[in-house]
Amino acid sequence: MGNIDWGNLPFGYFKTDYNVRCYYRNGKWGKIEISSSEYVNIHIAATTLHYGQEAFEGMKVFRGKDGKVRVFRWEENAKRMQNSCRGIMMAEPPVDLFKEMMIKAIKLNEKYIPPPGLGAALYLRPLTIGTGPQVGVKPAEEYLFMIFVGPVGPYFKQGFSPVDVQIIHDYDRTAPHGTGQYKVGGNYAASLRPADRAKKEGFSTVLFLDSKENKYIDEAGPANFFGIKGNSYVTPNSTTILPSITNKSLRQIAEDLGMKVELRPVPETELDEFDEVGACGTAAVISPIKRIVDRDSGKEYKYCPDGKPGPVSTKLYHTLKGIQEGEIEDKHGWNLIIE
Ligand SMILES: Cc1ncc(COP(=O)(O)O)c(C=O)c1O
């Protein structure tokens, strides 16, 4: 392993030695299988290929300066995977199975857990797919739950730095009563075209508005949105966004820091009133936002006057990272230490 350049890893796919898999057949989950193949052999009529029966998760494992390996809030990911599966009528991997497979995947690839202090982590990608054949639009009778892992670098090469995002009105990632609260592939397919256009237009991501009234902030690409107003942490409570585990954790940390937490609809017009805004998720923890441009009206909202992340976002970022990496007391019991 001497040849991995730990300090320069991208946030991307990295081949490791093993992945773990478990099939659901005849109404029950089978034995855990360990594989060293990067491929999955599935039926040509598998529902994942035709009707989008696919749900995934994304989580990180950190090696601390104390040498300990920590997984952050894995149970939340296990429960969210179950909720996503339920939402698109797939068999739900039991939480205990998720845990056992997760620990196996981490231990089998232990040598790929980056050393501390470089902003790198081992990324875990659990996914469930419908493998049983159907030609009529129906849920499959067979499923495959897998976890693969790979080391990833920090989301921002320059570290924690503010980005520009674009509000769009001509695309929705989900429908008002659609699948937005589930982590299912179809939502991401719907977001590819606007995200690609935003990048070409010089933005790091898009800010989706609610798809019913086109008035409230929903979320920021693959991350939730938050704003800081005085001593308040404000974040949308929309039913069409993914309930971010990072956002849930930041809300708790904000409360621990004596802030008021407001979970409510956030109209675009309120963007003028925030002192700081950001996007939050597993990949970057917090991406501070320095400029939001409404693509239709051309209106610009500006933050970070000195070009640096705001003080509250900075405090929240370092606190959450510190807990994940074992530098700050984990008083809510969020980390599982892998022995
Ligand atoms: C659409 C979407 N919103 C928000 C998030 C952030 O969620 P989490 O903090 O659980 O990573 C993600 C990433 O998982 C996402 O894909």
Short mmCIF file of C-alpha atoms and ligand atoms in Angstrom, two decimals:
data_model
loop_
_atom_site.label_atom_id
_atom_site.label_comp_id
_atom_site.label_asym_id
_atom_site.label_seq_id
_atom_site.Cartn_x
_atom_site.Cartn_y
_atom_site.Cartn_z
CA MET A 1 0.00 0.00 0.00
CA GLY A 2 3.09 2.14 0.02
CA ASN A 3 2.11 3.62 -3.32
CA ILE A 4 -1.22 5.32 -2.48
CA ASP A 5 -0.79 9.09 -2.52
CA TRP A 6 -3.10 9.60 0.47
CA GLY A 7 -2.80 13.38 0.39
CA ASN A 8 -4.00 13.69 -3.22
CA LEU A 9 -6.93 11.31 -3.46
CA PRO A 10 -9.88 12.59 -5.50
CA PHE A 11 -13.49 12.10 -4.39
CA GLY A 12 -14.10 9.21 -6.78
CA TYR A 13 -14.07 5.45 -7.35
CA PHE A 14 -11.04 3.57 -6.09
CA LYS A 15 -10.64 -0.18 -6.52
CA THR A 16 -10.11 -2.04 -3.25
CA ASP A 17 -9.73 -5.73 -2.48
CA TYR A 18 -13.20 -6.85 -1.42
CA ASN A 19 -16.89 -6.00 -1.41
CA VAL A 20 -19.68 -7.78 0.44
CA ARG A 21 -22.99 -8.96 -0.94
CA CYS A 22 -26.19 -10.59 0.23
CA TYR A 23 -29.13 -11.82 -1.86
CA TYR A 24 -32.79 -11.71 -0.92
CA ARG A 25 -34.50 -14.75 -2.44
CA ASN A 26 -37.69 -16.66 -1.65
CA GLY A 27 -38.70 -14.05 0.89
CA LYS A 28 -35.50 -14.05 2.95
CA TRP A 29 -31.97 -12.70 3.10
CA GLY A 30 -29.26 -15.29 2.50
CA LYS A 31 -25.66 -15.68 3.66
CA ILE A 32 -23.17 -12.82 3.38
CA GLU A 33 -20.81 -13.34 0.43
CA ILE A 34 -17.38 -11.80 0.09
CA SER A 35 -16.34 -10.90 -3.44
CA SER A 36 -13.24 -9.49 -5.04
CA SER A 37 -15.01 -8.78 -8.32
CA GLU A 38 -15.95 -5.24 -9.31
CA TYR A 39 -18.82 -6.59 -11.41
CA VAL A 40 -22.35 -7.80 -10.77
CA ASN A 41 -23.89 -10.45 -12.96
CA ILE A 42 -27.61 -9.78 -13.23
CA HIS A 43 -30.60 -10.84 -15.29
CA ILE A 44 -31.27 -8.86 -18.46
CA ALA A 45 -34.81 -8.16 -17.19
CA ALA A 46 -33.74 -7.21 -13.62
CA THR A 47 -36.02 -4.43 -12.33
CA THR A 48 -33.04 -2.24 -11.44
CA LEU A 49 -32.25 -1.96 -15.16
CA HIS A 50 -35.79 -1.18 -16.29
CA TYR A 51 -37.81 0.35 -13.49
CA GLY A 52 -35.14 1.98 -11.37
CA GLN A 53 -35.38 -0.29 -8.33
CA GLU A 54 -32.15 0.99 -6.80
CA ALA A 55 -31.35 2.70 -3.51
CA PHE A 56 -27.97 3.63 -2.11
CA GLU A 57 -26.19 5.21 0.83
CA GLY A 58 -22.97 7.12 1.33
CA MET A 59 -21.01 7.18 4.57
CA LYS A 60 -17.50 7.72 5.84
CA VAL A 61 -15.02 5.93 8.08
CA PHE A 62 -12.17 7.88 9.69
CA ARG A 63 -8.89 6.83 11.26
CA GLY A 64 -8.16 9.13 14.20
CA LYS A 65 -4.81 10.34 15.49
CA ASP A 66 -5.37 7.87 18.35
CA GLY A 67 -5.26 5.05 15.75
CA LYS A 68 -8.95 4.20 16.25
CA VAL A 69 -11.27 3.63 13.30
CA ARG A 70 -14.66 5.33 13.58
CA VAL A 71 -17.85 5.02 11.53
CA PHE A 72 -20.15 8.01 11.82
CA ARG A 73 -23.87 7.42 12.64
CA TRP A 74 -24.11 4.19 10.64
CA GLU A 75 -27.51 3.33 12.10
CA GLU A 76 -29.02 6.44 10.52
CA ASN A 77 -27.77 5.27 7.12
CA ALA A 78 -29.09 1.75 7.73
CA LYS A 79 -32.53 3.13 8.60
CA ARG A 80 -32.51 5.53 5.66
CA MET A 81 -31.63 2.64 3.34
CA GLN A 82 -34.64 0.76 4.70
CA ASN A 83 -36.87 3.77 4.17
CA SER A 84 -35.63 4.20 0.58
CA CYS A 85 -36.24 0.50 -0.12
CA ARG A 86 -39.75 0.74 1.32
CA GLY A 87 -40.40 3.82 -0.83
CA ILE A 88 -39.77 1.94 -4.06
CA MET A 89 -41.07 -1.46 -2.93
CA MET A 90 -37.76 -3.28 -2.49
CA ALA A 91 -36.85 -5.79 0.23
CA GLU A 92 -35.31 -3.89 3.18
CA PRO A 93 -31.89 -5.05 4.41
CA PRO A 94 -32.24 -5.57 8.19
CA VAL A 95 -30.22 -3.15 10.35
CA ASP A 96 -28.19 -6.03 11.84
CA LEU A 97 -27.31 -7.31 8.38
CA PHE A 98 -26.28 -3.80 7.35
CA LYS A 99 -24.03 -3.59 10.41
CA GLU A 100 -22.43 -7.00 9.91
CA MET A 101 -21.74 -6.34 6.22
CA MET A 102 -20.45 -2.85 6.94
CA ILE A 103 -17.97 -4.12 9.55
CA LYS A 104 -16.82 -6.90 7.20
CA ALA A 105 -16.34 -4.44 4.32
CA ILE A 106 -14.30 -2.12 6.55
CA LYS A 107 -12.14 -4.84 8.09
CA LEU A 108 -11.46 -6.62 4.80
CA ASN A 109 -10.25 -3.35 3.31
CA GLU A 110 -8.58 -2.02 6.45
CA LYS A 111 -5.40 -1.11 4.60
CA TYR A 112 -7.36 1.40 2.51
CA ILE A 113 -8.45 3.49 5.50
CA PRO A 114 -6.44 6.69 5.04
CA PRO A 115 -4.11 7.92 7.77
CA PRO A 116 -5.36 10.86 9.86
CA GLY A 117 -4.70 14.51 9.22
CA LEU A 118 -5.05 14.58 5.43
CA GLY A 119 -8.81 15.17 5.18
CA ALA A 120 -9.21 11.74 3.57
CA ALA A 121 -11.59 8.95 4.64
CA LEU A 122 -12.79 5.51 3.63
CA TYR A 123 -16.08 6.04 1.80
CA LEU A 124 -18.71 3.28 2.08
CA ARG A 125 -21.29 2.82 -0.65
CA PRO A 126 -24.10 0.44 0.36
CA LEU A 127 -26.65 -0.23 -2.39
CA THR A 128 -29.73 -2.37 -2.94
CA ILE A 129 -30.94 -3.35 -6.39
CA GLY A 130 -33.85 -5.33 -7.77
CA THR A 131 -32.24 -8.34 -9.47
CA GLY A 132 -35.32 -10.42 -10.17
CA PRO A 133 -36.75 -10.26 -13.73
CA GLN A 134 -40.01 -8.49 -14.55
CA VAL A 135 -41.25 -7.19 -17.86
CA GLY A 136 -44.53 -5.77 -16.57
CA VAL A 137 -44.03 -2.82 -14.21
CA LYS A 138 -43.88 -4.68 -10.89
CA PRO A 139 -41.41 -4.94 -8.02
CA ALA A 140 -38.84 -7.74 -8.29
CA GLU A 141 -38.96 -10.85 -6.17
CA GLU A 142 -35.17 -10.96 -5.76
CA TYR A 143 -32.80 -8.28 -4.47
CA LEU A 144 -29.09 -7.82 -3.93
CA PHE A 145 -27.68 -5.69 -1.13
CA MET A 146 -23.98 -4.83 -1.46
CA ILE A 147 -21.37 -2.64 0.15
CA PHE A 148 -18.24 -1.52 -1.64
CA VAL A 149 -15.68 0.88 -0.20
CA GLY A 150 -12.87 3.12 -1.36
CA PRO A 151 -10.57 5.80 0.02
CA VAL A 152 -11.58 9.34 -0.93
CA GLY A 153 -9.91 12.69 -0.55
CA PRO A 154 -11.44 15.86 0.82
CA TYR A 155 -14.25 17.21 -1.32
CA PHE A 156 -12.45 20.52 -1.82
CA LYS A 157 -8.82 20.30 -2.79
CA GLN A 158 -8.20 23.74 -1.30
CA GLY A 159 -9.87 22.65 1.93
CA PHE A 160 -12.97 24.28 3.33
CA SER A 161 -13.67 27.03 0.78
CA PRO A 162 -16.78 28.94 -0.37
CA VAL A 163 -18.53 28.07 -3.64
CA ASP A 164 -21.03 29.66 -6.06
CA VAL A 165 -24.41 28.00 -6.66
CA GLN A 166 -27.24 28.59 -9.10
CA ILE A 167 -31.01 28.66 -8.42
CA ILE A 168 -32.91 27.10 -11.30
CA HIS A 169 -36.60 27.17 -12.20
CA ASP A 170 -36.72 24.93 -15.25
CA TYR A 171 -35.80 21.57 -13.67
CA ASP A 172 -37.08 19.66 -10.63
CA ARG A 173 -35.19 16.72 -9.13
CA THR A 174 -38.42 15.28 -7.77
CA ALA A 175 -42.19 15.79 -7.79
CA PRO A 176 -44.29 17.14 -4.87
CA HIS A 177 -45.47 13.65 -3.95
CA GLY A 178 -42.54 11.87 -5.58
CA THR A 179 -39.42 10.11 -4.30
CA GLY A 180 -37.36 13.11 -3.14
CA GLN A 181 -37.04 11.87 0.44
CA TYR A 182 -35.57 8.56 -0.69
CA LYS A 183 -31.99 8.02 -1.81
CA VAL A 184 -32.92 6.33 -5.07
CA GLY A 185 -31.09 6.45 -8.38
CA GLY A 186 -33.92 8.10 -10.32
CA ASN A 187 -33.63 11.34 -8.35
CA TYR A 188 -29.97 11.58 -9.30
CA ALA A 189 -30.66 10.85 -12.97
CA ALA A 190 -33.10 13.77 -12.93
CA SER A 191 -30.44 16.05 -11.44
CA LEU A 192 -27.64 15.29 -13.92
CA ARG A 193 -28.69 17.64 -16.72
CA PRO A 194 -29.23 20.79 -14.59
CA ALA A 195 -26.06 20.04 -12.58
CA ASP A 196 -24.02 19.67 -15.76
CA ARG A 197 -25.38 22.94 -17.13
CA ALA A 198 -24.65 24.74 -13.85
CA LYS A 199 -21.03 23.52 -13.95
CA LYS A 200 -20.65 24.73 -17.53
CA GLU A 201 -22.05 28.08 -16.45
CA GLY A 202 -19.43 28.35 -13.71
CA PHE A 203 -21.29 27.12 -10.62
CA SER A 204 -20.38 24.24 -8.38
CA THR A 205 -23.97 23.03 -8.03
CA VAL A 206 -27.65 23.95 -8.36
CA LEU A 207 -30.11 24.96 -5.70
CA PHE A 208 -33.43 23.26 -6.44
CA LEU A 209 -36.64 25.03 -5.47
CA ASP A 210 -39.73 23.14 -4.27
CA SER A 211 -41.42 21.59 -7.28
CA LYS A 212 -44.96 22.63 -6.34
CA GLU A 213 -44.74 26.41 -5.92
CA ASN A 214 -41.20 27.02 -7.18
CA LYS A 215 -40.78 29.42 -4.30
CA TYR A 216 -39.03 27.67 -1.40
CA ILE A 217 -35.46 26.37 -1.20
CA ASP A 218 -35.43 22.58 -1.40
CA GLU A 219 -31.83 21.42 -1.50
CA ALA A 220 -28.46 22.01 -3.07
CA GLY A 221 -27.65 19.24 -5.55
CA PRO A 222 -26.59 16.27 -3.46
CA ALA A 223 -26.59 18.21 -0.19
CA ASN A 224 -29.06 19.95 2.12
CA PHE A 225 -29.20 23.73 2.47
CA PHE A 226 -28.87 25.78 5.66
CA GLY A 227 -28.69 29.46 6.51
CA ILE A 228 -27.40 31.28 9.58
CA LYS A 229 -29.37 34.28 10.75
CA GLY A 230 -28.09 35.84 13.98
CA ASN A 231 -28.11 33.02 16.50
CA SER A 232 -30.37 30.76 14.41
CA TYR A 233 -29.58 27.75 12.23
CA VAL A 234 -32.35 27.67 9.61
CA THR A 235 -32.94 24.72 7.27
CA PRO A 236 -35.85 23.67 5.02
CA ASN A 237 -38.27 21.04 6.33
CA SER A 238 -39.47 20.12 2.85
CA THR A 239 -40.88 16.62 2.33
CA THR A 240 -39.17 16.37 -1.06
CA ILE A 241 -35.56 16.57 0.14
CA LEU A 242 -33.30 13.81 1.39
CA PRO A 243 -33.15 13.92 5.21
CA SER A 244 -29.40 14.55 5.49
CA ILE A 245 -27.61 12.91 8.42
CA THR A 246 -25.02 15.70 8.31
CA ASN A 247 -27.80 18.29 8.59
CA LYS A 248 -29.38 16.39 11.50
CA SER A 249 -25.98 16.35 13.23
CA LEU A 250 -25.35 20.05 12.55
CA ARG A 251 -28.76 20.89 14.02
CA GLN A 252 -27.78 19.05 17.21
CA ILE A 253 -24.37 20.74 17.31
CA ALA A 254 -25.99 24.16 16.73
CA GLU A 255 -28.30 23.45 19.66
CA ASP A 256 -25.35 22.31 21.79
CA LEU A 257 -23.65 25.62 20.94
CA GLY A 258 -26.70 27.49 22.28
CA MET A 259 -28.17 28.34 18.88
CA LYS A 260 -31.83 28.26 17.94
CA VAL A 261 -32.70 25.67 15.28
CA GLU A 262 -35.48 26.48 12.82
CA LEU A 263 -36.73 23.64 10.63
CA ARG A 264 -39.28 25.28 8.34
CA PRO A 265 -39.98 26.33 4.74
CA VAL A 266 -37.32 28.79 3.54
CA PRO A 267 -38.57 31.07 0.74
CA GLU A 268 -36.04 32.23 -1.84
CA THR A 269 -36.85 35.81 -0.80
CA GLU A 270 -35.34 35.11 2.62
CA LEU A 271 -31.89 34.57 1.08
CA ASP A 272 -31.26 38.30 1.48
CA GLU A 273 -31.58 37.97 5.24
CA PHE A 274 -28.97 35.30 6.01
CA ASP A 275 -25.54 36.11 7.39
CA GLU A 276 -24.10 32.82 6.12
CA VAL A 277 -25.42 30.03 3.92
CA GLY A 278 -24.08 26.60 3.07
CA ALA A 279 -24.71 23.14 1.72
CA CYS A 280 -24.16 20.14 3.97
CA GLY A 281 -23.66 16.43 3.37
CA THR A 282 -21.30 13.52 3.92
CA ALA A 283 -18.97 14.43 1.04
CA ALA A 284 -17.94 17.90 2.20
CA VAL A 285 -19.53 18.18 5.68
CA ILE A 286 -20.20 21.87 4.89
CA SER A 287 -19.69 23.70 1.61
CA PRO A 288 -19.97 27.37 2.50
CA ILE A 289 -21.70 29.37 -0.25
CA LYS A 290 -20.35 32.78 -1.22
CA ARG A 291 -22.76 33.63 -4.05
CA ILE A 292 -26.19 32.42 -5.18
CA VAL A 293 -27.46 33.49 -8.59
CA ASP A 294 -31.09 33.04 -9.66
CA ARG A 295 -30.76 31.88 -13.27
CA ASP A 296 -34.16 33.33 -14.26
CA SER A 297 -34.23 36.72 -12.57
CA GLY A 298 -30.46 37.23 -12.53
CA LYS A 299 -30.71 38.26 -8.88
CA GLU A 300 -27.53 37.67 -6.88
CA TYR A 301 -27.23 36.96 -3.19
CA LYS A 302 -23.73 37.45 -1.76
CA TYR A 303 -22.07 36.12 1.37
CA CYS A 304 -18.51 35.75 2.72
CA PRO A 305 -17.47 39.39 2.08
CA ASP A 306 -13.83 38.58 2.86
CA GLY A 307 -13.91 35.46 0.66
CA LYS A 308 -13.67 33.19 3.70
CA PRO A 309 -16.29 30.89 5.25
CA GLY A 310 -18.38 32.64 7.92
CA PRO A 311 -17.57 32.15 11.64
CA VAL A 312 -20.64 30.04 12.47
CA SER A 313 -20.19 27.69 9.48
CA THR A 314 -16.51 27.37 10.42
CA LYS A 315 -17.34 26.48 14.02
CA LEU A 316 -19.98 23.94 12.95
CA TYR A 317 -17.61 22.41 10.37
CA HIS A 318 -14.71 21.98 12.78
CA THR A 319 -16.94 20.63 15.54
CA LEU A 320 -18.51 17.97 13.33
CA LYS A 321 -15.19 16.99 11.76
CA GLY A 322 -13.58 16.93 15.20
CA ILE A 323 -16.23 14.50 16.49
CA GLN A 324 -15.93 12.28 13.40
CA GLU A 325 -12.15 12.11 13.72
CA GLY A 326 -12.10 11.54 17.48
CA GLU A 327 -10.65 14.93 18.38
CA ILE A 328 -13.78 16.28 20.09
CA GLU A 329 -15.85 14.38 22.68
CA ASP A 330 -18.58 12.31 21.00
CA LYS A 331 -21.18 13.14 23.62
CA HIS A 332 -24.14 11.90 21.59
CA GLY A 333 -22.54 8.50 20.87
CA TRP A 334 -22.48 9.03 17.10
CA ASN A 335 -19.33 7.03 16.36
CA LEU A 336 -18.97 3.28 16.27
CA ILE A 337 -15.39 2.31 16.93
CA ILE A 338 -14.31 -0.65 14.82
CA GLU A 339 -12.01 -2.83 16.93
C1 LIG B 1 -29.91 14.64 -2.47
C2 LIG B 1 -29.05 14.63 -1.27
N1 LIG B 1 -29.32 15.50 -0.28
C3 LIG B 1 -28.56 15.55 0.84
C4 LIG B 1 -27.49 14.71 1.03
C5 LIG B 1 -26.69 14.77 2.28
O1 LIG B 1 -27.03 13.70 3.11
P1 LIG B 1 -26.00 13.12 4.17
O2 LIG B 1 -25.68 14.25 5.08
O3 LIG B 1 -26.76 12.05 4.88
O4 LIG B 1 -24.83 12.65 3.41
C6 LIG B 1 -27.16 13.80 0.03
C7 LIG B 1 -26.02 12.89 0.20
O5 LIG B 1 -26.19 11.82 0.71
C8 LIG B 1 -27.95 13.76 -1.14
O6 LIG B 1 -27.67 12.89 -2.12
#
